[in-house]
PDB file of C-alpha atoms in Angstrom:
ATOM      1  CA  SER A   1       0.740  -6.790   7.117  1.00  0.00           C
ATOM      2  CA  LYS A   2      -0.376  -2.895   6.728  1.00  0.00           C
ATOM      3  CA  VAL A   3       0.685   0.481   8.660  1.00  0.00           C
ATOM      4  CA  GLY A   4      -2.234   3.226   7.988  1.00  0.00           C
ATOM      5  CA  GLY A   5      -3.630   0.780   5.768  1.00  0.00           C
ATOM      6  CA  SER A   6      -1.125   0.716   3.350  1.00  0.00           C
ATOM      7  CA  PRO A   7       0.571  -2.574   2.482  1.00  0.00           C
ATOM      8  CA  TRP A   8       4.364  -3.250   3.750  1.00  0.00           C
ATOM      9  CA  TRP A   9       5.654  -3.224   0.178  1.00  0.00           C
ATOM     10  CA  LEU A  10       4.475   0.295  -0.578  1.00  0.00           C
ATOM     11  CA  LEU A  11       5.468   1.321   2.623  1.00  0.00           C
ATOM     12  CA  LEU A  12       8.576   0.212   1.160  1.00  0.00           C
ATOM     13  CA  ILE A  13       8.625   1.956  -2.076  1.00  0.00           C
ATOM     14  CA  GLU A  14       8.217   5.250  -0.569  1.00  0.00           C
ATOM     15  CA  GLY A  15      10.608   4.869   1.564  1.00  0.00           C
ATOM     16  CA  VAL A  16      12.808   4.022  -1.118  1.00  0.00           C
ATOM     17  CA  ALA A  17      12.135   6.818  -2.692  1.00  0.00           C
ATOM     18  CA  ALA A  18      12.122   8.999   0.045  1.00  0.00           C
ATOM     19  CA  LEU A  19      16.051   7.462   0.684  1.00  0.00           C
ATOM     20  CA  ILE A  20      17.410   7.957  -2.723  1.00  0.00           C
ATOM     21  CA  LEU A  21      15.573  11.477  -2.740  1.00  0.00           C
ATOM     22  CA  GLY A  22      16.905  12.715   0.740  1.00  0.00           C
ATOM     23  CA  ILE A  23      20.692  11.855  -0.619  1.00  0.00           C
ATOM     24  CA  LEU A  24      20.423  13.085  -3.704  1.00  0.00           C
ATOM     25  CA  LEU A  25      19.427  16.428  -2.542  1.00  0.00           C
ATOM     26  CA  LEU A  26      22.501  16.486   0.267  1.00  0.00           C
ATOM     27  CA  LEU A  27      25.141  15.025  -2.323  1.00  0.00           C
ATOM     28  CA  ALA A  28      24.453  17.901  -4.861  1.00  0.00           C
ATOM     29  CA  PRO A  29      22.224  20.791  -3.402  1.00  0.00           C
ATOM     30  CA  GLY A  30      23.748  23.422  -5.892  1.00  0.00           C
ATOM     31  CA  LYS A  31      25.407  21.781  -8.816  1.00  0.00           C
ATOM     32  CA  ALA A  32      22.401  20.518 -10.453  1.00  0.00           C
ATOM     33  CA  LEU A  33      19.004  22.689  -8.633  1.00  0.00           C
ATOM     34  CA  VAL A  34      16.859  22.351 -12.355  1.00  0.00           C
ATOM     35  CA  ALA A  35      17.823  18.496 -11.614  1.00  0.00           C
ATOM     36  CA  LEU A  36      17.177  18.628  -8.305  1.00  0.00           C
ATOM     37  CA  VAL A  37      13.730  20.333  -9.294  1.00  0.00           C
ATOM     38  CA  GLY A  38      13.202  18.083 -11.511  1.00  0.00           C
ATOM     39  CA  VAL A  39      13.862  14.878  -8.582  1.00  0.00           C
ATOM     40  CA  VAL A  40      11.511  16.795  -6.074  1.00  0.00           C
ATOM     41  CA  GLY A  41       8.861  17.107  -9.053  1.00  0.00           C
ATOM     42  CA  LEU A  42       8.813  13.592 -10.009  1.00  0.00           C
ATOM     43  CA  TYR A  43       8.605  12.659  -5.906  1.00  0.00           C
ATOM     44  CA  PHE A  44       5.716  15.268  -5.872  1.00  0.00           C
ATOM     45  CA  LEU A  45       4.139  12.833  -8.684  1.00  0.00           C
ATOM     46  CA  VAL A  46       4.650   9.520  -7.369  1.00  0.00           C
ATOM     47  CA  ARG A  47       3.503  10.391  -3.645  1.00  0.00           C
ATOM     48  CA  GLY A  48       0.624  11.923  -5.400  1.00  0.00           C
ATOM     49  CA  ILE A  49      -0.242   8.917  -6.915  1.00  0.00           C
ATOM     50  CA  LEU A  50       0.157   6.789  -3.664  1.00  0.00           C
ATOM     51  CA  TYR A  51      -1.685   8.902  -2.276  1.00  0.00           C
ATOM     52  CA  ILE A  52      -4.855   8.172  -4.985  1.00  0.00           C
ATOM     53  CA  VAL A  53      -3.488   4.736  -5.143  1.00  0.00           C
ATOM     54  CA  GLU A  54      -4.458   4.387  -0.942  1.00  0.00           C
ATOM     55  CA  ILE A  55      -7.989   5.906  -1.355  1.00  0.00           C
ATOM     56  CA  PHE A  56      -8.566   2.650  -3.313  1.00  0.00           C
ATOM     57  CA  ARG A  57      -6.987   0.086  -1.011  1.00  0.00           C
ATOM     58  CA  ASP A  58      -8.853   2.371   2.058  1.00  0.00           C
ATOM     59  CA  GLN A  59     -11.677   4.656   2.252  1.00  0.00           C
ATOM     60  CA  THR A  60     -11.528   5.747   5.320  1.00  0.00           C
ATOM     61  CA  GLN A  61      -9.922   8.796   4.746  1.00  0.00           C
ATOM     62  CA  TRP A  62     -10.517   9.116   0.982  1.00  0.00           C
ATOM     63  CA  LEU A  63     -11.137  13.033   0.805  1.00  0.00           C
ATOM     64  CA  ALA A  64      -7.664  13.797   2.291  1.00  0.00           C
ATOM     65  CA  ASN A  65      -6.078  11.349   0.551  1.00  0.00           C
ATOM     66  CA  LEU A  66      -7.621  12.785  -2.864  1.00  0.00           C
ATOM     67  CA  ILE A  67      -7.250  16.056  -1.592  1.00  0.00           C
ATOM     68  CA  ALA A  68      -2.959  15.216  -1.010  1.00  0.00           C
ATOM     69  CA  GLY A  69      -2.817  13.354  -4.303  1.00  0.00           C
ATOM     70  CA  VAL A  70      -4.395  15.793  -6.604  1.00  0.00           C
ATOM     71  CA  LEU A  71      -2.517  19.103  -5.020  1.00  0.00           C
ATOM     72  CA  CYS A  72       0.939  16.472  -5.432  1.00  0.00           C
ATOM     73  CA  ILE A  73       0.151  15.611  -8.556  1.00  0.00           C
ATOM     74  CA  ILE A  74      -0.528  19.399  -9.736  1.00  0.00           C
ATOM     75  CA  ILE A  75       2.802  20.453  -8.092  1.00  0.00           C
ATOM     76  CA  GLY A  76       4.431  17.457  -9.462  1.00  0.00           C
ATOM     77  CA  ILE A  77       3.310  17.902 -13.276  1.00  0.00           C
ATOM     78  CA  ILE A  78       4.560  22.008 -13.037  1.00  0.00           C
ATOM     79  CA  VAL A  79       7.562  21.393 -11.874  1.00  0.00           C
ATOM     80  CA  VAL A  80       8.447  18.361 -13.870  1.00  0.00           C
ATOM     81  CA  GLN A  81       6.956  20.211 -17.531  1.00  0.00           C
ATOM     82  CA  HIS A  82       9.108  23.373 -16.641  1.00  0.00           C
ATOM     83  CA  PRO A  83      11.946  22.536 -14.350  1.00  0.00           C
ATOM     84  CA  ALA A  84      14.493  25.512 -15.768  1.00  0.00           C
ATOM     85  CA  TRP A  85      11.445  27.500 -14.805  1.00  0.00           C
ATOM     86  CA  ALA A  86      10.783  26.662 -11.719  1.00  0.00           C
ATOM     87  CA  ALA A  87      14.215  26.341 -10.849  1.00  0.00           C
ATOM     88  CA  ALA A  88      14.473  30.441 -11.702  1.00  0.00           C
ATOM     89  CA  LEU A  89      11.259  31.402 -10.188  1.00  0.00           C
ATOM     90  CA  VAL A  90      10.624  29.389  -7.220  1.00  0.00           C
ATOM     91  CA  PRO A  91      10.668  33.322  -5.002  1.00  0.00           C
ATOM     92  CA  ALA A  92       7.535  34.109  -7.353  1.00  0.00           C
ATOM     93  CA  THR A  93       4.597  31.930  -8.846  1.00  0.00           C
ATOM     94  CA  VAL A  94       6.332  28.035  -8.232  1.00  0.00           C
ATOM     95  CA  GLY A  95       7.162  29.131  -5.082  1.00  0.00           C
ATOM     96  CA  TRP A  96       4.058  29.899  -3.837  1.00  0.00           C
ATOM     97  CA  ILE A  97       2.537  27.023  -5.479  1.00  0.00           C
ATOM     98  CA  VAL A  98       5.251  24.710  -3.774  1.00  0.00           C
ATOM     99  CA  ALA A  99       4.559  26.737  -0.505  1.00  0.00           C
ATOM    100  CA  ILE A 100       0.735  26.102  -0.139  1.00  0.00           C
ATOM    101  CA  GLY A 101       0.549  22.254  -1.448  1.00  0.00           C
ATOM    102  CA  THR A 102       3.540  21.154   0.423  1.00  0.00           C
ATOM    103  CA  ILE A 103       1.645  23.363   3.653  1.00  0.00           C
ATOM    104  CA  ALA A 104      -1.777  21.396   2.533  1.00  0.00           C
ATOM    105  CA  VAL A 105      -0.226  17.990   2.119  1.00  0.00           C
ATOM    106  CA  GLY A 106       1.717  18.699   5.617  1.00  0.00           C
ATOM    107  CA  ALA A 107      -1.043  19.294   7.075  1.00  0.00           C
ATOM    108  CA  ILE A 108      -2.879  16.054   6.183  1.00  0.00           C
ATOM    109  CA  GLY A 109       0.084  13.826   7.032  1.00  0.00           C
ATOM    110  CA  LEU A 110      -0.311  15.269  10.475  1.00  0.00           C
ATOM    111  CA  GLY A 111      -3.698  14.495  10.753  1.00  0.00           C
ATOM    112  CA  GLN A 112      -3.100  11.110   9.222  1.00  0.00           C
ATOM    113  CA  ALA A 113      -0.358  10.397  11.912  1.00  0.00           C
ATOM    114  CA  LEU A 114      -2.888  12.102  14.721  1.00  0.00           C
ATOM    115  CA  SER A 115      -5.344   9.454  13.647  1.00  0.00           C
ATOM    116  CA  GLY A 116      -2.833   6.659  13.736  1.00  0.00           C
ATOM    117  CA  GLU A 117      -2.135   6.511  10.637  1.00  0.00           C
ATOM    118  CA  GLY A 118       1.811   5.983  11.946  1.00  0.00           C
ATOM    119  CA  TRP A 119       4.286   8.922  13.067  1.00  0.00           C
ATOM    120  CA  TRP A 120       6.747   8.319  10.041  1.00  0.00           C
ATOM    121  CA  ARG A 121       3.752  10.601   7.698  1.00  0.00           C
ATOM    122  CA  GLY A 122       3.332  12.848  11.110  1.00  0.00           C
ATOM    123  CA  LEU A 123       7.132  13.637  11.019  1.00  0.00           C
ATOM    124  CA  LEU A 124       6.779  14.066   7.032  1.00  0.00           C
ATOM    125  CA  GLY A 125       4.238  16.271   7.717  1.00  0.00           C
ATOM    126  CA  PHE A 126       6.303  18.592  10.034  1.00  0.00           C
ATOM    127  CA  PHE A 127       8.658  19.174   7.932  1.00  0.00           C
ATOM    128  CA  ALA A 128       6.846  19.417   4.797  1.00  0.00           C
ATOM    129  CA  ILE A 129       4.922  22.299   6.788  1.00  0.00           C
ATOM    130  CA  LEU A 130       8.569  23.684   7.995  1.00  0.00           C
ATOM    131  CA  ILE A 131       9.090  24.038   4.187  1.00  0.00           C
ATOM    132  CA  GLY A 132       6.305  25.572   3.157  1.00  0.00           C
ATOM    133  CA  ILE A 133       6.578  28.495   5.480  1.00  0.00           C
ATOM    134  CA  ALA A 134       9.817  29.041   4.370  1.00  0.00           C
ATOM    135  CA  PHE A 135       8.867  29.735   1.229  1.00  0.00           C
ATOM    136  CA  ILE A 136       6.414  31.764   1.942  1.00  0.00           C
ATOM    137  CA  PHE A 137       8.604  33.995   4.402  1.00  0.00           C
ATOM    138  CA  SER A 138      11.339  34.124   2.523  1.00  0.00           C
ATOM    139  CA  PRO A 139      11.291  32.863  -1.168  1.00  0.00           C
ATOM    140  CA  LEU A 140      15.264  33.280  -1.706  1.00  0.00           C
ATOM    141  CA  ASN A 141      16.663  32.206   1.171  1.00  0.00           C
ATOM    142  CA  ALA A 142      14.381  28.638   0.774  1.00  0.00           C
ATOM    143  CA  SER A 143      15.717  27.760  -2.327  1.00  0.00           C
ATOM    144  CA  SER A 144      18.726  27.291  -0.797  1.00  0.00           C
ATOM    145  CA  ILE A 145      17.725  25.828   2.742  1.00  0.00           C
ATOM    146  CA  VAL A 146      15.179  23.276   1.040  1.00  0.00           C
ATOM    147  CA  PRO A 147      17.297  20.705  -0.550  1.00  0.00           C
ATOM    148  CA  MET A 148      19.321  20.256   2.429  1.00  0.00           C
ATOM    149  CA  ILE A 149      15.634  20.098   4.888  1.00  0.00           C
ATOM    150  CA  LEU A 150      14.618  18.517   2.131  1.00  0.00           C
ATOM    151  CA  GLY A 151      17.786  16.085   2.568  1.00  0.00           C
ATOM    152  CA  ILE A 152      17.667  15.425   5.828  1.00  0.00           C
ATOM    153  CA  ALA A 153      13.898  14.568   6.027  1.00  0.00           C
ATOM    154  CA  GLY A 154      14.167  12.366   2.829  1.00  0.00           C
ATOM    155  CA  ILE A 155      16.855  10.325   4.526  1.00  0.00           C
ATOM    156  CA  GLY A 156      15.245  10.217   7.851  1.00  0.00           C
ATOM    157  CA  VAL A 157      11.678   9.551   6.663  1.00  0.00           C
ATOM    158  CA  GLY A 158      13.261   6.961   3.850  1.00  0.00           C
ATOM    159  CA  LEU A 159      15.200   4.934   6.550  1.00  0.00           C
ATOM    160  CA  THR A 160      12.337   4.889   8.872  1.00  0.00           C
ATOM    161  CA  GLY A 161       9.566   3.873   5.788  1.00  0.00           C
ATOM    162  CA  ILE A 162      11.835   1.312   5.077  1.00  0.00           C
ATOM    163  CA  VAL A 163      12.690  -0.296   8.629  1.00  0.00           C
ATOM    164  CA  TRP A 164       8.812  -0.225   9.189  1.00  0.00           C
ATOM    165  CA  ALA A 165       8.150  -2.066   5.705  1.00  0.00           C
ATOM    166  CA  PHE A 166      10.542  -5.457   6.770  1.00  0.00           C
ATOM    167  CA  ARG A 167       8.900  -4.657  10.133  1.00  0.00           C
ATOM    168  CA  LEU A 168       4.812  -5.305   8.817  1.00  0.00           C
ATOM    169  CA  ARG A 169       6.616  -8.162   6.447  1.00  0.00           C
TER     170      ARG A 169
END
């Protein structure tokens, strides 16, 4: 079965990845900021690839998935290639890139939820928008609260995705 055009196993992979990321972000937010930034970069890469894959499965929202996929991949590449730089410069360039990209991806997630793609995409979109806004208005404070917000969101979205995947299976 499918939810919003995605097969159950794709939802399961995304749920497990989000859950693992959420747990890691809650357990070690201050100790390994560079590693966490790298994990977030990898998450953006995986999410971007999943958006692109979705284009081939369901063409009804191909433009939204293409934009979200490209933005996620670009952000992921920047962060993965330069984790120390990204961690040190979050308040500057990378913070703005992440903020703009995260708000755009969040808005797309909300749009997908409103068009029947599943409320969990809307929840993820909502958290993404909050994180993007936090980076825009207070980049220094955002870098300290984002791991906690992402951790809670990752666990919630991950568990929801896993439950839905098994229900669809």
